[in-house]
PDB file of N, CA, C and O in Angstrom:
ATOM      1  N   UNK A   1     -19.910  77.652 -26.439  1.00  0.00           N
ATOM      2  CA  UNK A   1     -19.640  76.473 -27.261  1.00  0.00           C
ATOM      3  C   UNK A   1     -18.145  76.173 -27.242  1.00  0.00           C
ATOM      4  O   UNK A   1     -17.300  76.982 -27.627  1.00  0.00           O
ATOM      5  N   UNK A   2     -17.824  74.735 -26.681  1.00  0.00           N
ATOM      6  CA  UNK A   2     -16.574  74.756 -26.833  1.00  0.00           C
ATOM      7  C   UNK A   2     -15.643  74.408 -28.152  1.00  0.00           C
ATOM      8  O   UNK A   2     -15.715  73.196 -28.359  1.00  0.00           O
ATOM      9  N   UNK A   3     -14.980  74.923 -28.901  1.00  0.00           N
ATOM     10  CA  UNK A   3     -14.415  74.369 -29.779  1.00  0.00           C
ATOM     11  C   UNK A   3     -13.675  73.000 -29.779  1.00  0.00           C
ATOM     12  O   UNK A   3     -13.326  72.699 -28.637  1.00  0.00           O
ATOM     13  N   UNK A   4     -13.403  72.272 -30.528  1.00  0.00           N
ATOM     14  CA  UNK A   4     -12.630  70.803 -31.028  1.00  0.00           C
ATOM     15  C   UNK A   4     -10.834  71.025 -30.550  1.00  0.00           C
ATOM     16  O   UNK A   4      -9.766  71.091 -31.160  1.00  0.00           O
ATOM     17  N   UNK A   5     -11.198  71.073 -29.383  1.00  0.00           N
ATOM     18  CA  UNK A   5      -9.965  70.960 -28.994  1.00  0.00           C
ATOM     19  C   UNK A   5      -8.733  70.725 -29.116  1.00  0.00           C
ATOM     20  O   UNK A   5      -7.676  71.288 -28.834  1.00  0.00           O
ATOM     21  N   UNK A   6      -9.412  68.814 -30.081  1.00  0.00           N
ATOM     22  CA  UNK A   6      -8.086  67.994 -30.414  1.00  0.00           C
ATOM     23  C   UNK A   6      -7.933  68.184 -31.589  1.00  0.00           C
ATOM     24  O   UNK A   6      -7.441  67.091 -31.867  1.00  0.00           O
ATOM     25  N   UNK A   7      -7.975  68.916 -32.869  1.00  0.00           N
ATOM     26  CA  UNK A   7      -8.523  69.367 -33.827  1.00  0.00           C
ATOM     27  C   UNK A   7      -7.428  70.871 -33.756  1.00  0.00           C
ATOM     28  O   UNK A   7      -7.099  71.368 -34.833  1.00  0.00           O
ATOM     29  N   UNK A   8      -6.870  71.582 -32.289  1.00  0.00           N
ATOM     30  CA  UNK A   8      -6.185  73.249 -32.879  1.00  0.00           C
ATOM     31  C   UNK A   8      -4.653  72.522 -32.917  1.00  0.00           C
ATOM     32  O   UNK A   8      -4.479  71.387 -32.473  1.00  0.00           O
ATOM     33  N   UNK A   9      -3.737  73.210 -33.418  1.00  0.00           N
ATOM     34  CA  UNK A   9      -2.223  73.218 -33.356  1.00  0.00           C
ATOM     35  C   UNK A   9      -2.363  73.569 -31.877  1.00  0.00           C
ATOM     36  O   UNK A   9      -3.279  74.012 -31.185  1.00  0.00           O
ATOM     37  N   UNK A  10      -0.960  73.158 -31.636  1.00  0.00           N
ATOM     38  CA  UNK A  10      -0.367  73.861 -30.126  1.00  0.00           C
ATOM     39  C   UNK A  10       0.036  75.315 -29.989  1.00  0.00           C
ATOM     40  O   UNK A  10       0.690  75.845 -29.092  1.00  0.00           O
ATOM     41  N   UNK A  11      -0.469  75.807 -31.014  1.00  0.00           N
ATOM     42  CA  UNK A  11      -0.238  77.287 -31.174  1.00  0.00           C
ATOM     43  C   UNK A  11      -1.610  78.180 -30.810  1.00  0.00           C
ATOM     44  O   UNK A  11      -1.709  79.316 -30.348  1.00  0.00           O
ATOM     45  N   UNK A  12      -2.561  77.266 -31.180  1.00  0.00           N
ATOM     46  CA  UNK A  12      -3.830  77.816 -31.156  1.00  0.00           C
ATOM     47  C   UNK A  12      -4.472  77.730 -29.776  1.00  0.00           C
ATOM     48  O   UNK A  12      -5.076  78.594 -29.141  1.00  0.00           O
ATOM     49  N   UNK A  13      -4.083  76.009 -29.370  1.00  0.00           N
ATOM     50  CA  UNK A  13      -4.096  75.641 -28.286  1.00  0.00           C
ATOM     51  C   UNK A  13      -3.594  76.996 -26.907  1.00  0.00           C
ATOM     52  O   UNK A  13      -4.240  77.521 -26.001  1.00  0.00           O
ATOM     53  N   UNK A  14      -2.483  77.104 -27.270  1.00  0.00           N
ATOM     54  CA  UNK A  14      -1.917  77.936 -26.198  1.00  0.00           C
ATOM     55  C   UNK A  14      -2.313  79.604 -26.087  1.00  0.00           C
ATOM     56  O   UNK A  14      -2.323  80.242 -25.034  1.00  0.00           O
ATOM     57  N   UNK A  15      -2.740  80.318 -27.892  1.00  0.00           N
ATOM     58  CA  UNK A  15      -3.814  81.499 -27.737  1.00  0.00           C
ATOM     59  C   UNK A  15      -4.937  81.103 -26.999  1.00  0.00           C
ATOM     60  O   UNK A  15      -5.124  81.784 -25.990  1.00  0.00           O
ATOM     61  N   UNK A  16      -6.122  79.770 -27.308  1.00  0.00           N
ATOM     62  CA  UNK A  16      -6.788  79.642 -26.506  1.00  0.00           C
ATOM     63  C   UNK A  16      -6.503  79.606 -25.045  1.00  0.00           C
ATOM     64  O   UNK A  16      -7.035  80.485 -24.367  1.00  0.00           O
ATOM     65  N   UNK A  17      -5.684  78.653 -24.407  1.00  0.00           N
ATOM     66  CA  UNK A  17      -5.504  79.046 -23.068  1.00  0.00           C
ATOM     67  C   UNK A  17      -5.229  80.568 -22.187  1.00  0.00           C
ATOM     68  O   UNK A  17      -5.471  80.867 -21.017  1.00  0.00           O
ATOM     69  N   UNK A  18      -4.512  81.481 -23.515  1.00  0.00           N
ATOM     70  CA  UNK A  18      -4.200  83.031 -22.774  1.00  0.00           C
ATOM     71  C   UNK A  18      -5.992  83.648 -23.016  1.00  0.00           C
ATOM     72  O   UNK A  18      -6.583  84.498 -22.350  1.00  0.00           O
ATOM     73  N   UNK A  19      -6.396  83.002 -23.978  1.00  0.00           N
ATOM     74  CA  UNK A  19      -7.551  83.887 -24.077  1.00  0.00           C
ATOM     75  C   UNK A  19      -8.933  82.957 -23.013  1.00  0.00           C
ATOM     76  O   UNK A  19      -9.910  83.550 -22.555  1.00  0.00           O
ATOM     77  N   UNK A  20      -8.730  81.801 -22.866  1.00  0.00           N
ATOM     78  CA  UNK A  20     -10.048  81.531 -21.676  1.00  0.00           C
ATOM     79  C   UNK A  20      -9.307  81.588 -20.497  1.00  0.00           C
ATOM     80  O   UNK A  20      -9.535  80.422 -20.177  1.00  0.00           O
ATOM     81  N   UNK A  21      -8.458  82.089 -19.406  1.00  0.00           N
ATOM     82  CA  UNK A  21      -7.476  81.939 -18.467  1.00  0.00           C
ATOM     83  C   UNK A  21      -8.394  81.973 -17.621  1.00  0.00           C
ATOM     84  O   UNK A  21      -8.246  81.321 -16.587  1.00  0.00           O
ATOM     85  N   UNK A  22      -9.677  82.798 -17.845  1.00  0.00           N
ATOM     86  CA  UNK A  22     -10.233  82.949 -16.208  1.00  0.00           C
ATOM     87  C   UNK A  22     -11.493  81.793 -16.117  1.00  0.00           C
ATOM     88  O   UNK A  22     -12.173  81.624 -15.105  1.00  0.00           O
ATOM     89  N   UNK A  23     -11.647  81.075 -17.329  1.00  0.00           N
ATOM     90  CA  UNK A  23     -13.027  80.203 -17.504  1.00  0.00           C
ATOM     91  C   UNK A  23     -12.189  79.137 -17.149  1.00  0.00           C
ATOM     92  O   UNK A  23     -11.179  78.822 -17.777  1.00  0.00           O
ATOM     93  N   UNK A  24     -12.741  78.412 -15.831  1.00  0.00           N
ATOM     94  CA  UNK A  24     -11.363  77.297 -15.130  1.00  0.00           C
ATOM     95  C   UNK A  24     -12.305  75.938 -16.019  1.00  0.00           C
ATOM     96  O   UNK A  24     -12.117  75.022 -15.218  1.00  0.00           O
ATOM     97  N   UNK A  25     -12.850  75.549 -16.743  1.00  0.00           N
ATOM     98  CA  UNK A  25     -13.515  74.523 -17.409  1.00  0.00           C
ATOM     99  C   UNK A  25     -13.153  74.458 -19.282  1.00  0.00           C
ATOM    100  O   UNK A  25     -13.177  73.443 -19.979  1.00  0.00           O
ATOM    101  N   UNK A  26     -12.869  75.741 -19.685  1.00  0.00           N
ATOM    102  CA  UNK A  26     -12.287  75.552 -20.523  1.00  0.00           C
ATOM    103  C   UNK A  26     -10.851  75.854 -20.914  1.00  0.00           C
ATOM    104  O   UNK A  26     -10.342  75.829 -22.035  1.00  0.00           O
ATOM    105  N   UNK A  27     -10.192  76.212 -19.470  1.00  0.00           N
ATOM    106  CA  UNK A  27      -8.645  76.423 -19.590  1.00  0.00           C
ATOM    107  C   UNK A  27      -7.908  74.802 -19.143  1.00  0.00           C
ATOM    108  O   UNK A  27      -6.748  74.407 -19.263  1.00  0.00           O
ATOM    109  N   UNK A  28      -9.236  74.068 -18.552  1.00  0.00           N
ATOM    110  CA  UNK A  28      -8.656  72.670 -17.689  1.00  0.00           C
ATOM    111  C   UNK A  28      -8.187  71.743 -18.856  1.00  0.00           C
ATOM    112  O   UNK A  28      -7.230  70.972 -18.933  1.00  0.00           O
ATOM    113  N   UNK A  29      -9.443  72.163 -19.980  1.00  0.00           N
ATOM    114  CA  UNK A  29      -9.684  71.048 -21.068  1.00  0.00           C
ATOM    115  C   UNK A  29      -8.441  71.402 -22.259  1.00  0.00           C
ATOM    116  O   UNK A  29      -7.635  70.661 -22.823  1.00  0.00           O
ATOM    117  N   UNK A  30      -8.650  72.628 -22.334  1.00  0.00           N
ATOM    118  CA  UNK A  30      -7.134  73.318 -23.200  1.00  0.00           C
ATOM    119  C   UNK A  30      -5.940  72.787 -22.531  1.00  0.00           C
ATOM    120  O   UNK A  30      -5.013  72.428 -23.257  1.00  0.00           O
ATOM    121  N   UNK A  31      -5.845  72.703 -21.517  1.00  0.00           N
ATOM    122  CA  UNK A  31      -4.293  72.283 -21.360  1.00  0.00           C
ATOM    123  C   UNK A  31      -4.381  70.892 -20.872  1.00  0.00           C
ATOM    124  O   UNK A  31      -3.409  70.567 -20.190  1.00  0.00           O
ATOM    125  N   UNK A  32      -5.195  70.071 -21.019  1.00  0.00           N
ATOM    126  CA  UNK A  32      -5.063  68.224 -20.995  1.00  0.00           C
ATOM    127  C   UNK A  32      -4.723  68.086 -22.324  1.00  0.00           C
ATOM    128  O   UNK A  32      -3.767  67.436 -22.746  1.00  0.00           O
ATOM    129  N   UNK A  33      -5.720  68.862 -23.140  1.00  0.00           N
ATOM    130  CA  UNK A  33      -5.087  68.294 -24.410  1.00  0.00           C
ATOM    131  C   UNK A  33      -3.643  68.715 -24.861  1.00  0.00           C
ATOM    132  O   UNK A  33      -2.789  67.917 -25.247  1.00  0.00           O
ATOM    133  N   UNK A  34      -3.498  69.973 -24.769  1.00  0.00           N
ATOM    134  CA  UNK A  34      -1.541  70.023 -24.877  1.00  0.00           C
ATOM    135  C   UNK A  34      -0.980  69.318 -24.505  1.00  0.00           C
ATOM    136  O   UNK A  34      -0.130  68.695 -25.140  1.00  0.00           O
ATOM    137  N   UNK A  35      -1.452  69.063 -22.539  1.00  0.00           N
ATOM    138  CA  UNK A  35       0.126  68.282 -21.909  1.00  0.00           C
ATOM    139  C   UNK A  35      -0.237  66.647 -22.324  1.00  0.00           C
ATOM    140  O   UNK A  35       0.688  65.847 -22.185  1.00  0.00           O
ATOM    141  N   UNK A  36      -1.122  66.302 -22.663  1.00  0.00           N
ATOM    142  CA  UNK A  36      -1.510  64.938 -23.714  1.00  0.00           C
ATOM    143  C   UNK A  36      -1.014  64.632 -24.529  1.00  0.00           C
ATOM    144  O   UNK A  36      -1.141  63.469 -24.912  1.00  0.00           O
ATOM    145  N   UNK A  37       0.242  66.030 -25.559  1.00  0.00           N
ATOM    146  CA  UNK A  37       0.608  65.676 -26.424  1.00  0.00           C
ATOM    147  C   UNK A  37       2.081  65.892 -26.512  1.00  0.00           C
ATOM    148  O   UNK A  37       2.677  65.863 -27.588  1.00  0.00           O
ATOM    149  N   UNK A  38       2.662  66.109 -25.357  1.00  0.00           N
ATOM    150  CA  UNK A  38       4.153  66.260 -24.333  1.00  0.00           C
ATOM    151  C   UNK A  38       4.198  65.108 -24.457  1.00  0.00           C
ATOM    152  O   UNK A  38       3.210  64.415 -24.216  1.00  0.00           O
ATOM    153  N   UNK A  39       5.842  64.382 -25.038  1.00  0.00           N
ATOM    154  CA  UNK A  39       6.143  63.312 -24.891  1.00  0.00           C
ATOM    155  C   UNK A  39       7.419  63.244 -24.520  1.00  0.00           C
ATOM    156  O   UNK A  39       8.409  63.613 -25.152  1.00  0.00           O
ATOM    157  N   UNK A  40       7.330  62.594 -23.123  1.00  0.00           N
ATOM    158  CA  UNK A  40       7.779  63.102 -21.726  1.00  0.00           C
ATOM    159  C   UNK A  40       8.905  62.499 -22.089  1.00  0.00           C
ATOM    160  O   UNK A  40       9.845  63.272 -21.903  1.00  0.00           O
ATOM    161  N   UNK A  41       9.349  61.178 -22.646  1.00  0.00           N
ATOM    162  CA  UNK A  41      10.326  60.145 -23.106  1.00  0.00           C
ATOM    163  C   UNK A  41      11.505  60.786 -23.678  1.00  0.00           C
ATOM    164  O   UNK A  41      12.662  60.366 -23.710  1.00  0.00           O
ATOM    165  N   UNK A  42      10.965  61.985 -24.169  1.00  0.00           N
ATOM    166  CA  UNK A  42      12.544  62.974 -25.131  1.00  0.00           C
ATOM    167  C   UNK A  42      12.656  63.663 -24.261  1.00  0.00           C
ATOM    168  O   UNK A  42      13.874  63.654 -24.083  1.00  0.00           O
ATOM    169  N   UNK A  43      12.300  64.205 -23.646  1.00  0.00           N
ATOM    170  CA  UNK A  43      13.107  65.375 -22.443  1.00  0.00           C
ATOM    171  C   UNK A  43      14.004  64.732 -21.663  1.00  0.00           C
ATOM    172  O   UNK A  43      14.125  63.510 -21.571  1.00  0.00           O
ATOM    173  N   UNK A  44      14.815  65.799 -20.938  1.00  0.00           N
ATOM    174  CA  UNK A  44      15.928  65.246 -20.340  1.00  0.00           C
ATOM    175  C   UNK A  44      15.901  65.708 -18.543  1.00  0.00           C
ATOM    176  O   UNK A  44      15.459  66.798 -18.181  1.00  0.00           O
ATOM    177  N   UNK A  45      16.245  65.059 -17.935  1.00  0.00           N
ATOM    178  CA  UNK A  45      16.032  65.753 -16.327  1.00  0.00           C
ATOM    179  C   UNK A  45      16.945  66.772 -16.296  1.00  0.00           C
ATOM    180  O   UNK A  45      17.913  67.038 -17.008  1.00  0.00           O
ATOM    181  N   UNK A  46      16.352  67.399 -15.136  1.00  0.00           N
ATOM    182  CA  UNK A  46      16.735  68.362 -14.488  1.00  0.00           C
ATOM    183  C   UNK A  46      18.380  68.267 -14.302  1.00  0.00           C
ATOM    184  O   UNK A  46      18.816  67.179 -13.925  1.00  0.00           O
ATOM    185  N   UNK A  47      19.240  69.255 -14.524  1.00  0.00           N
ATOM    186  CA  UNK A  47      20.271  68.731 -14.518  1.00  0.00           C
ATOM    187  C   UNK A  47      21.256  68.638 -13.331  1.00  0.00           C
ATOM    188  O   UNK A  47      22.444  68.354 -13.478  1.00  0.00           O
ATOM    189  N   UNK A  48      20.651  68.908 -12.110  1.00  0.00           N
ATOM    190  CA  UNK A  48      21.270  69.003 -11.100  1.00  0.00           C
ATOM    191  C   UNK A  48      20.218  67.923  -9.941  1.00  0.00           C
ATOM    192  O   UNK A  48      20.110  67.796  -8.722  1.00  0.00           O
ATOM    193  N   UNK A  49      19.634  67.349 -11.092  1.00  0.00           N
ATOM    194  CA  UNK A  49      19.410  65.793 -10.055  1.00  0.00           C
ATOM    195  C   UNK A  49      20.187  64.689 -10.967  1.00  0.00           C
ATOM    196  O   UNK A  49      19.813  63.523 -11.092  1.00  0.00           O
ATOM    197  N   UNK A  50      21.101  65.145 -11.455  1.00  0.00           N
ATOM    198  CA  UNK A  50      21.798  64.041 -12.145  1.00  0.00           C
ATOM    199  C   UNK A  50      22.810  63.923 -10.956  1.00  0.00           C
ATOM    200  O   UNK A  50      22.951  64.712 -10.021  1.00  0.00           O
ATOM    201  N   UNK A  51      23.627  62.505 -11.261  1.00  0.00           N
ATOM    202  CA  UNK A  51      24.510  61.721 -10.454  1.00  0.00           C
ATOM    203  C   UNK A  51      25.588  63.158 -10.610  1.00  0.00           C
ATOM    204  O   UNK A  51      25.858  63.956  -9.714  1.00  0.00           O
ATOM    205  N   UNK A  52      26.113  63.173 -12.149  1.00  0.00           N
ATOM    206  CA  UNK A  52      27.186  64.112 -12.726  1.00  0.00           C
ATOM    207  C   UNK A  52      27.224  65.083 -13.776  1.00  0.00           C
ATOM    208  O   UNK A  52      27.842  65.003 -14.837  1.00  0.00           O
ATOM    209  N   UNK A  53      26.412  66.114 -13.316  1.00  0.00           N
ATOM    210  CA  UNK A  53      25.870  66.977 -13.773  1.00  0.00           C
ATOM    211  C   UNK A  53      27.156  67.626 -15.098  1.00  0.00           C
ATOM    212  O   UNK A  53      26.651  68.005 -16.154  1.00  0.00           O
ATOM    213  N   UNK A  54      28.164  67.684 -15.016  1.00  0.00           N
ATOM    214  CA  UNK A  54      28.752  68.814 -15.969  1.00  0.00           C
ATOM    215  C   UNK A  54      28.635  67.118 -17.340  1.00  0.00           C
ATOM    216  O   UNK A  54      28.168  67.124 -18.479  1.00  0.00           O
ATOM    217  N   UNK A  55      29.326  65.816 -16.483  1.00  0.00           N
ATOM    218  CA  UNK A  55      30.057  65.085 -17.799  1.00  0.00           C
ATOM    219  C   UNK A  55      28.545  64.853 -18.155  1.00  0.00           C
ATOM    220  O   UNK A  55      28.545  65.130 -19.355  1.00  0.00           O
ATOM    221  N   UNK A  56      27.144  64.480 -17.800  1.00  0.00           N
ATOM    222  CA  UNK A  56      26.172  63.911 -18.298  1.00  0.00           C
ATOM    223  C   UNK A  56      25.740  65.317 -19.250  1.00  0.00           C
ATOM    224  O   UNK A  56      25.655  65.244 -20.476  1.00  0.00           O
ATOM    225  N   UNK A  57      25.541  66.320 -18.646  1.00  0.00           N
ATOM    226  CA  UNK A  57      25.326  67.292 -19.448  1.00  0.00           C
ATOM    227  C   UNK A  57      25.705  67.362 -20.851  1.00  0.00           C
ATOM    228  O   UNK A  57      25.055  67.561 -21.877  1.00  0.00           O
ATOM    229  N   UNK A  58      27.045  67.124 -20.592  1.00  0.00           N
ATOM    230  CA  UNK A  58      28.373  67.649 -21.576  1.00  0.00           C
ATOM    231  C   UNK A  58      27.712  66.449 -22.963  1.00  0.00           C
ATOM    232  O   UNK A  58      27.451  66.773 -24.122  1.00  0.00           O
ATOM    233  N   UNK A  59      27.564  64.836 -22.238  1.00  0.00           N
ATOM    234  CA  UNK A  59      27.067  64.266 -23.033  1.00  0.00           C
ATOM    235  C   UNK A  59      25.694  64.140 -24.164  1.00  0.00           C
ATOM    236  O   UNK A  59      25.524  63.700 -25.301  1.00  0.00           O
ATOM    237  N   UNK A  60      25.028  64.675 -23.314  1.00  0.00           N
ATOM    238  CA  UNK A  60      23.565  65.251 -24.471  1.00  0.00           C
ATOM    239  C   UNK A  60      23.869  66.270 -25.208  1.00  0.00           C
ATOM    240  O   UNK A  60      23.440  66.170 -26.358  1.00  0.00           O
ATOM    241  N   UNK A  61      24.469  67.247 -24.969  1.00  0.00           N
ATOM    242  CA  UNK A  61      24.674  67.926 -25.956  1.00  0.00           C
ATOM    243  C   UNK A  61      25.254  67.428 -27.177  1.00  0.00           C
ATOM    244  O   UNK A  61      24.757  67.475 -28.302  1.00  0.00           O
ATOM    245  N   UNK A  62      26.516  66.879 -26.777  1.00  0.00           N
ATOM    246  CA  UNK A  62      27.621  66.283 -27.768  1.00  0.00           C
ATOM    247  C   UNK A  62      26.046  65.027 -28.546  1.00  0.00           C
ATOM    248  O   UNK A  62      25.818  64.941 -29.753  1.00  0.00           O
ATOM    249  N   UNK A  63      25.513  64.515 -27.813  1.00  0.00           N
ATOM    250  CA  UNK A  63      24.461  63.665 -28.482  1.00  0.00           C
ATOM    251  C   UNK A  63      23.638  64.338 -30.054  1.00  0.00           C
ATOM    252  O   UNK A  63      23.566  63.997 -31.234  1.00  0.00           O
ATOM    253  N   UNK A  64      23.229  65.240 -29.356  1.00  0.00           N
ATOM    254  CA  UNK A  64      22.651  66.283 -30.025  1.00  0.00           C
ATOM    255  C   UNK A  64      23.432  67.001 -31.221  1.00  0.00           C
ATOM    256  O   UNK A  64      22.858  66.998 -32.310  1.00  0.00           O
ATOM    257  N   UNK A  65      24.396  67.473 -31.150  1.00  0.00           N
ATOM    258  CA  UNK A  65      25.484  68.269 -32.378  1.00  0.00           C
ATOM    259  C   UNK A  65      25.492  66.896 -32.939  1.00  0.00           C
ATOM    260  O   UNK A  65      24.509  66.812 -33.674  1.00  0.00           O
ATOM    261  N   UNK A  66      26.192  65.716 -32.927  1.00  0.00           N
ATOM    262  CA  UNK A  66      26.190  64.802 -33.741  1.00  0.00           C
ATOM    263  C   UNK A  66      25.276  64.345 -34.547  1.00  0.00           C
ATOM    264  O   UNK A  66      25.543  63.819 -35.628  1.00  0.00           O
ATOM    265  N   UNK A  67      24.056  64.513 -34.070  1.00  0.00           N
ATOM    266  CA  UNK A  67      22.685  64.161 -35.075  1.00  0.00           C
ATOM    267  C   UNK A  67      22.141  65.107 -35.840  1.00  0.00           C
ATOM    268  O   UNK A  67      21.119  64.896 -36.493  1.00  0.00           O
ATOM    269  N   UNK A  68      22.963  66.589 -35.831  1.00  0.00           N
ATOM    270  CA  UNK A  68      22.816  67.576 -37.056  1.00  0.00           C
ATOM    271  C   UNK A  68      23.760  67.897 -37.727  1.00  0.00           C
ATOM    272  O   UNK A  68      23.609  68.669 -38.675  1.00  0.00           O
TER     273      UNK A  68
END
């Protein structure tokens, strides 16, 4: 029986995935719904496909300390 997927925290979510790892039908469905709830828009790239990796860097951070 599969449990309510959309219904666990991402905590539960992710025990479930260590605990069905080898059942490939309910590890597929466990992790659509996590990466479903990744919102890709706040992350930041990779930092060495940036144009200028140290000043762009330098700038998110400084972004970041300012808003706490």
């Amino acid at each position: 029986m599969m449990q309510n997927l959309n219904q666990m925290t991402n905590t539960e979510l992710k025990r479930y995935l260590s605990e069905h790892r080898n059942e490939e039908e309910a590890f597929r469905a466990a992790l659509q719904v996590l990466m479903s709830r990744c919102d890709f828009a706040t992350q930041h790239p990779y930092p060495f496909d940036l144009d200028n990796p140290e000043s762009e860097v330098k700038a998110l951070l400084l972004e970041k300390l300012n808003r706490t």
